[in-house]
Short mmCIF file of C-alpha atoms and ligand atoms in Angstrom, two decimals:
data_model
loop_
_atom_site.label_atom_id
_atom_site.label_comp_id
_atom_site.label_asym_id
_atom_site.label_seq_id
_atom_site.Cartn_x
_atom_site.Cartn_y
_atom_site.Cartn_z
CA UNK K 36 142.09 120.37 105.89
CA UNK K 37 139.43 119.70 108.52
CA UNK K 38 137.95 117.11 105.62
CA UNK K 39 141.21 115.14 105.49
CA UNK K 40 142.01 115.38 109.04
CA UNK K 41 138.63 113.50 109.23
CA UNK K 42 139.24 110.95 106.49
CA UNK K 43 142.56 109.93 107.90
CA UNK K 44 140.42 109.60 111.21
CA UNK K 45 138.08 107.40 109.48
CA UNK K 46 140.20 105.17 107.45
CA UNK K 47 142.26 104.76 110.58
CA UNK K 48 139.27 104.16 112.62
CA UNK K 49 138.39 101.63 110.40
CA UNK K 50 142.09 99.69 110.25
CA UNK K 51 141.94 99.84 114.35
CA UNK K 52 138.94 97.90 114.48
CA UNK K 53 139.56 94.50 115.02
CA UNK K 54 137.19 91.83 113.87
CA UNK K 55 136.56 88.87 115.56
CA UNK K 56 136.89 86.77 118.72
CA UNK K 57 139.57 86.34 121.37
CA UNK K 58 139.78 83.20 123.45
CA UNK K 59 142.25 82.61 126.59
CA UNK K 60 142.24 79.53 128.16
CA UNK K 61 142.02 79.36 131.79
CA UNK K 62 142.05 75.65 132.27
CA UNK K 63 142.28 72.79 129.29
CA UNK K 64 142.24 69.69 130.92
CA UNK K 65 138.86 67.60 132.16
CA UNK K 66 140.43 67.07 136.04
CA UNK K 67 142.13 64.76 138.19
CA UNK K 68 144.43 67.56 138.39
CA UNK K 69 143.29 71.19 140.03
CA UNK K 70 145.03 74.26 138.66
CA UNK K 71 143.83 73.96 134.71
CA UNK K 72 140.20 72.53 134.33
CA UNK K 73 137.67 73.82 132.41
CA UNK K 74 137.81 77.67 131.75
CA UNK K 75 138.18 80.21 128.77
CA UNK K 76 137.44 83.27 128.31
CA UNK K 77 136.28 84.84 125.14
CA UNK K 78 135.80 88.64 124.17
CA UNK K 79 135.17 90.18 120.94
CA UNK K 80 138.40 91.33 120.40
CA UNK K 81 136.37 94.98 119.40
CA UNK K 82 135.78 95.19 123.35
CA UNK K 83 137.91 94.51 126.27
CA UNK K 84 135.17 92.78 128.24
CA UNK K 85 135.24 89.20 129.11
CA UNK K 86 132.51 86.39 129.45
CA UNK K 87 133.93 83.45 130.94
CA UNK K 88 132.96 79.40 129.63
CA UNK K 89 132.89 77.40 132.19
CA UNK K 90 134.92 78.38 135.68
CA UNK K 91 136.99 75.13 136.99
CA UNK K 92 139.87 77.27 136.91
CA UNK K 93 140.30 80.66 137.36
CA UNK K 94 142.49 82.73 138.75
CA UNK K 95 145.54 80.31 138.03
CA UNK K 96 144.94 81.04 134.27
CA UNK K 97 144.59 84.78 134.24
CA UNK K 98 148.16 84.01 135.58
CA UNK K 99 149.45 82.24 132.99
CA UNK K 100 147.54 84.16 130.45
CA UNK K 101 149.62 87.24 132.11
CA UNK K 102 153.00 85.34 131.98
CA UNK K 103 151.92 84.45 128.16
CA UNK K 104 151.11 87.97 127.71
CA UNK K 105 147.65 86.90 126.21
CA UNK K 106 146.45 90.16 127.76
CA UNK K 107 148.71 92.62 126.14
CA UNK K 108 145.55 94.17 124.62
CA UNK K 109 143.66 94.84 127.89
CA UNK K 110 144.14 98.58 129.30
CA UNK K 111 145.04 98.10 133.12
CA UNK K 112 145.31 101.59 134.88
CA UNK K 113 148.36 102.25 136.26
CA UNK K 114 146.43 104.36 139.29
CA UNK K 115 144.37 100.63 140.14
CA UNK K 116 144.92 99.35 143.84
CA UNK K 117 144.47 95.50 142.53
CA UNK K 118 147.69 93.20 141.50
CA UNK K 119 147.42 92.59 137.55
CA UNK K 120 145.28 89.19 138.18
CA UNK K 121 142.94 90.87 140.14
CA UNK K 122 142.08 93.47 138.10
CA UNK K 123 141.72 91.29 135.14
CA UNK K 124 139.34 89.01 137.02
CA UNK K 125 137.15 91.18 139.02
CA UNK K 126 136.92 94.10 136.35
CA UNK K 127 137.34 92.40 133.22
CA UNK K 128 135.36 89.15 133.34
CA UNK K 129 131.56 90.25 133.48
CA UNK K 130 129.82 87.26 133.66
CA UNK K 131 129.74 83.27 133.61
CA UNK K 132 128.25 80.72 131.42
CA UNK K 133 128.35 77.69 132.89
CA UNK K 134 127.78 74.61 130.93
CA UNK K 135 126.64 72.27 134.33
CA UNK K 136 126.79 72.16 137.36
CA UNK K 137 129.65 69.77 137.82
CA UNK K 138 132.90 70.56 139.99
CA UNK K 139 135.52 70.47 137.21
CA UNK K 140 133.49 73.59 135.50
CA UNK K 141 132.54 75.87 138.55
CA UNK K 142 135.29 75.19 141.19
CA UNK K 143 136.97 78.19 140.22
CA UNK K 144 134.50 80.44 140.58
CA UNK K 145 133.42 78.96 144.25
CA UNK K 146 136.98 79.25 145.26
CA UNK K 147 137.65 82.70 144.35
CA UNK K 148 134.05 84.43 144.81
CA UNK K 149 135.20 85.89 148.09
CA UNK K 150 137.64 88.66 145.93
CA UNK K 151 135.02 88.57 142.69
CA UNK K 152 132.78 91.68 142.63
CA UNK K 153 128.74 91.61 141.07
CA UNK K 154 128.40 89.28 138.04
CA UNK K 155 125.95 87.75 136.14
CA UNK K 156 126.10 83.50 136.06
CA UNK K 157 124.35 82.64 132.92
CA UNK K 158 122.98 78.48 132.66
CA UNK K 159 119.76 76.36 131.39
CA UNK K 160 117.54 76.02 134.84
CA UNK K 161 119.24 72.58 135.82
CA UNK K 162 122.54 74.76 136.38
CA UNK K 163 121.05 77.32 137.74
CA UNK K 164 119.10 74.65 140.24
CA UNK K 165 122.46 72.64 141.06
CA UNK K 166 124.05 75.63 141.86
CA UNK K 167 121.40 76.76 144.06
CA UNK K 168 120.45 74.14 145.59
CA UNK K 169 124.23 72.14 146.45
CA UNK K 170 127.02 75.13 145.87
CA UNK K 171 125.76 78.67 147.05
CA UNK K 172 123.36 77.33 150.19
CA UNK K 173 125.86 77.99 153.14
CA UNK K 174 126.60 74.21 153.78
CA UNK K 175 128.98 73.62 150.90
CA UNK K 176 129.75 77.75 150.35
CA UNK K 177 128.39 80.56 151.52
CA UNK K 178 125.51 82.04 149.43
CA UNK K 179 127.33 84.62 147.04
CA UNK K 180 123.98 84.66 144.82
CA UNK K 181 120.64 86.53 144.82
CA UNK K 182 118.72 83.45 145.41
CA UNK K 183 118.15 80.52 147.38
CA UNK K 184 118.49 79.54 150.71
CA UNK K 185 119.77 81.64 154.05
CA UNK K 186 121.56 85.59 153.68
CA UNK K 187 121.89 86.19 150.20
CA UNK K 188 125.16 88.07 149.63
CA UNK K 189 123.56 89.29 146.09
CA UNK K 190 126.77 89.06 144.27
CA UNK K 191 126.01 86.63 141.42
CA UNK K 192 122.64 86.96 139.92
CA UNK K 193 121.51 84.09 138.66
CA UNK K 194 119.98 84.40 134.62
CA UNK K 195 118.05 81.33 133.64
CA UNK K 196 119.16 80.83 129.96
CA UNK K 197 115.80 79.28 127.68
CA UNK K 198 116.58 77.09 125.27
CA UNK K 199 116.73 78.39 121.47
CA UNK K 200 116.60 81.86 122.98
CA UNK K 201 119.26 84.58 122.25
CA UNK K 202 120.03 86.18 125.37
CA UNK K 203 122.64 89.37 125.77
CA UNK K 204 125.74 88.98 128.31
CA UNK K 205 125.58 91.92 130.19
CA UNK K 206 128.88 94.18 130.33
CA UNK K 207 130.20 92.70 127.01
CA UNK K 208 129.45 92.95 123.18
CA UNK K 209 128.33 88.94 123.29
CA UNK K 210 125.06 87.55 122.84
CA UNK K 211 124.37 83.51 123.67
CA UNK K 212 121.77 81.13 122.62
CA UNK K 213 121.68 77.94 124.97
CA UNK K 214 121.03 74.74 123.43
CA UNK K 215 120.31 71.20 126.13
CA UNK K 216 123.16 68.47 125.68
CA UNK K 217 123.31 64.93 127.57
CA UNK K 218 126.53 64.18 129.43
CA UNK K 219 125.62 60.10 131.10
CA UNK K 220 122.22 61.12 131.44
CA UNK K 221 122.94 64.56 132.99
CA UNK K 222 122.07 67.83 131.28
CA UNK K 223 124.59 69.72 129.82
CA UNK K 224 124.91 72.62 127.40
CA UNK K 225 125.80 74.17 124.01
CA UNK K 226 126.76 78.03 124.14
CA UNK K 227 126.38 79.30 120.79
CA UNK K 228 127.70 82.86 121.27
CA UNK K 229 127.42 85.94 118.32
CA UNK K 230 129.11 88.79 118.05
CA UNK K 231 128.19 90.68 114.40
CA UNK K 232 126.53 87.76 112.45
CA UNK K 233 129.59 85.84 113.35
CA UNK K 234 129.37 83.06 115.85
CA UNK K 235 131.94 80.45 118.16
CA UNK K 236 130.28 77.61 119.58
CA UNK K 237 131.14 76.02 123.09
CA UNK K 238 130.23 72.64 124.20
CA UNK K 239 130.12 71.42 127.96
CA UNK K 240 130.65 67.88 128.60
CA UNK K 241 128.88 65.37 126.49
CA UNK K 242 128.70 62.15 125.29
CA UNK K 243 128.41 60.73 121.70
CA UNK K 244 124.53 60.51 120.68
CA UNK K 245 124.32 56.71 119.76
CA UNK K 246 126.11 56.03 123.46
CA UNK K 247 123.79 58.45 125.68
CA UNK K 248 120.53 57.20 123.37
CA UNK K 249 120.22 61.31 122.76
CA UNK K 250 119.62 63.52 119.84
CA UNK K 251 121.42 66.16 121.67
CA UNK K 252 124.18 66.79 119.30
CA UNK K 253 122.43 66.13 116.16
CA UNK K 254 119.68 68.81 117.26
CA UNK K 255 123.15 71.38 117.91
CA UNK K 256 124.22 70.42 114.14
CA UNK K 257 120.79 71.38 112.77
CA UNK K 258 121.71 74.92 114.15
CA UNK K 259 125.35 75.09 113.37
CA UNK K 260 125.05 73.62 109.65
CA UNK K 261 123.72 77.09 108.00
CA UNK K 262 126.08 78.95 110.04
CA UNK K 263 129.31 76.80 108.46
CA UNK K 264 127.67 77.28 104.96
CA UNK K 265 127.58 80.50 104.87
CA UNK K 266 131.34 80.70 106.78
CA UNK K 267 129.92 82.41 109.65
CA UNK K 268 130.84 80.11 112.41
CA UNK K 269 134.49 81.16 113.26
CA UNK K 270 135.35 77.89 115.66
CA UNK K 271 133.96 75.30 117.21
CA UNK K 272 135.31 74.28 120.53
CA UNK K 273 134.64 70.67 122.19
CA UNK K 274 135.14 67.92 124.13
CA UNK K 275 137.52 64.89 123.96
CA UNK K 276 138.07 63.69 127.23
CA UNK K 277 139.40 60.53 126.26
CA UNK K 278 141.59 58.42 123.82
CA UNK K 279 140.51 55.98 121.26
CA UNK K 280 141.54 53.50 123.96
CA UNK K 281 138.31 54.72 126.11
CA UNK K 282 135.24 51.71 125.44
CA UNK K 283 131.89 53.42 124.63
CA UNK K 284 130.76 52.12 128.49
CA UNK K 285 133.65 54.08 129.77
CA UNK K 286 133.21 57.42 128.30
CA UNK K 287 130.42 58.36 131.00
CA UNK K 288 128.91 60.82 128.78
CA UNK K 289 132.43 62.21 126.96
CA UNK K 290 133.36 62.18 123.52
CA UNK K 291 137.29 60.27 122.06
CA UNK K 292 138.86 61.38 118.65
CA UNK K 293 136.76 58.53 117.15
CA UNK K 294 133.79 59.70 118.19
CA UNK K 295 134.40 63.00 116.88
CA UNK K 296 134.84 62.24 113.90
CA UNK K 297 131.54 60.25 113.90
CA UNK K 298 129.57 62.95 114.69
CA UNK K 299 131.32 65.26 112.51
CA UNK K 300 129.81 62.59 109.78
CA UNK K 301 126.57 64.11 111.66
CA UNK K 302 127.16 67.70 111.51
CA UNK K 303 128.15 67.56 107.74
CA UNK K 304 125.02 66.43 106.95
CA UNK K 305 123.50 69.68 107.41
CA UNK K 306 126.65 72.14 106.71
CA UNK K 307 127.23 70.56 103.14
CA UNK K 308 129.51 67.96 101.82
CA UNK K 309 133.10 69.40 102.03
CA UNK K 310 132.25 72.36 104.48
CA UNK K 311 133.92 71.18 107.36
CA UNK K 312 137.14 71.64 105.79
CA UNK K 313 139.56 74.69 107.14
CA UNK K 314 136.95 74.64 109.91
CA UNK K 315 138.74 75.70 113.21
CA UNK K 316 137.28 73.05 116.23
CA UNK K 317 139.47 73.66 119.50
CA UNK K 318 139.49 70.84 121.76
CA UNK K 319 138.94 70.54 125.10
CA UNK K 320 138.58 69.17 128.98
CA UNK K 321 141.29 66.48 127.95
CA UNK K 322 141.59 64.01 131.55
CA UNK K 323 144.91 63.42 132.30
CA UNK K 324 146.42 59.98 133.06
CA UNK K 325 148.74 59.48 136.20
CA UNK K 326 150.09 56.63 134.46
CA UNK K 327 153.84 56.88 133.23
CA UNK K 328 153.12 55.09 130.34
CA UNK K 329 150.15 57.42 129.12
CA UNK K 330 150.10 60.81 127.78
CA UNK K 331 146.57 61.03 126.84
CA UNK K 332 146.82 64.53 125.59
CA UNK K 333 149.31 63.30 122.83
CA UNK K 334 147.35 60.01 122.16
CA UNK K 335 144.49 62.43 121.04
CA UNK K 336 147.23 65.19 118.88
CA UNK K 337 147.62 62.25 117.16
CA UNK K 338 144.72 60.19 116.96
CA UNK K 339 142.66 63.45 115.45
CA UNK K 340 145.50 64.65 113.35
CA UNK K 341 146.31 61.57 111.96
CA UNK K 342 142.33 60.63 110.74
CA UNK K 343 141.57 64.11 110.09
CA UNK K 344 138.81 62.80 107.72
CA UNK K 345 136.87 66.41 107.24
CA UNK K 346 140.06 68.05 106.93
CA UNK K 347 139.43 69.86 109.83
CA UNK K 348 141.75 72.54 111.79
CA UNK K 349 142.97 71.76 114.83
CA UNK K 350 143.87 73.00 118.03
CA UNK K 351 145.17 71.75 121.51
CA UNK K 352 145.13 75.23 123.53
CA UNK K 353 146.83 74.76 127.28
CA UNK K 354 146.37 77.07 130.33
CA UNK K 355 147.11 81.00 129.33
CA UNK K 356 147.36 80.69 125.86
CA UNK K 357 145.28 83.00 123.51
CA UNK K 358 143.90 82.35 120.31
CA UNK K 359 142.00 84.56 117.91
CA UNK K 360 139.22 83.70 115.41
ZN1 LIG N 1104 133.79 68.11 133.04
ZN1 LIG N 1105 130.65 66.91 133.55
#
């Protein structure tokens, strides 16, 4: 009896456990409109832990995400003092990884640092500088970190993420490798995160590599291409600010459905002919037009979906809604 009793255990043990990642987004768009820029969270969905991608929305989207119910498998105590969102934020999201240092990808977490509690922000050094140097210094906020100039109110501890280096996010099952991009000239960054020899790759901001004069992206391929082979890389999310209407002079360091495809042309060089297809790529920080007569969102639906030359799998996430890989 007590042998069965533990087989059922195990066999439901093993039917419980839930492979892969979870992704909420907090913000989808690239700015000109506050309230859903640049933010996601992602968890292996084994653990109910959070890291989050970039912060230039925050709270707002644990909102929607609650409205969507795209946190119906996070435990929230009934006996907890703090409203749903707050819980979720302060308890649940352990750390940040922020891609650079500008506003449209930390203005979130600036805003609502006064409620966060003690996190980790994660970055390459020129993040970690900016943020330093021109957010947390008491002119433009106060100085939530460990570092840096004035009173340090040793919330956030700054971790300086080498390049090529796996590094583990405290608080979560998650591990992240950094990898340098160039965004007009600026430095941005790759997050190539693992959970269980399987991986989801996160770009920040960048620009095609012809335009910025870079090898930025090609260098991120060389990486990625084994992991697509061998069908370990579960989704890769990134950039298309613009349309196909965008110049190369005005992308300032962005990539367009046209460009995507080019450097897909790039990446299959070192995944295999063919490999791309099925692949899920999620796309994000999508600018918005004020114009009437623009939707740029929908010009880029249909601009990748209709010249999906790698046969590709898309996806056009907006604020609160979850997706799982
Ligand atoms: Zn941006
Ligand atoms: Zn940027």
């Amino acid at each position: 009896m007590k042998k069965l009793l533990s087989t059922i255990f195990f066999i439901s043990s093993l039917v419980s456990y839930a492979e892969g990642f979870q992704i909420i987004t907090l913000g989808s768009d690239g700015g000109v409109m506050d309230g859903s820029i640049s933010g996601y969270l992602i968890r292996d969905k084994n653990d109910e832990n959070f890291i989050a991608l970039d912060a230039g929305t925050v709270l707002p989207g644990i909102k929607s995400g609650l409205e969507k119910e795209s946190f119906k498998n996070i435990t929230i105590p009934q006996d907890t003092e703090w409203s749903d969102i707050g819980y979720i934020f302060r308890e649940k999201i352990k750390g940040y990884l922020i891609s650079h240092g500008h506003l449209d990808h930390i203005s979130g977490l600036v805003i609502s640092s006064t409620e966060d509690t003690a996190k980790d922000i994660y970055g390459l050094n020129s993040t970690i500088e900016t943020l330093k140097n021109n957010v947390f210094n008491w002119k433009l906020w106060p100085n939530f970190s460990n570092e840096g100039e004035g009173f340090k109110l040793n919330q956030y501890k700054y971790q300086v993420l080498e390049p090529n280096k796996i590094k583990d996010l405290n608080g979560t099952n998650l591990k992240v490798t950094a990898f340098p991009l160039s965004h007009s000239n600026y430095e941005s960054t790759m997050f190539l995160l693992e959970n269980n020899d399987e991986y989801i790759v996160y770009y920040g901001d960048v620009g095609p590599d012809k335009v910025e004069k870079s090898n930025g992206l090609e260098e991120s391929f060389k990486v990625l291409g084994p992991l697509i082979k061998d069908k370990k890389l579960k989704a890769i999310m990134i950039e298309s600010s613009f349309d196909n209407s965008k110049d190369d002079k005005g992308l300032f360091g962005h990539l367009s459905p046209r460009w995507i495809n080019e450097e897909f042309k790039v990446l299959e060089k070192y995944s295999g002919k063919g490999t791309l297809k099925g692949l899920n790529v999620v796309i994000t920080h999508i600018k918005p037009s004020l114009k009437k007569s623009e939707n740029t969102r929908e010009n880029i639906r249909k601009e990748l979906l209709n010249n999906n030359i790698h046969g590709v799998k898309y996806y056009f996430p907006t604020q609160g809604e979850s997706l799982e890989f």
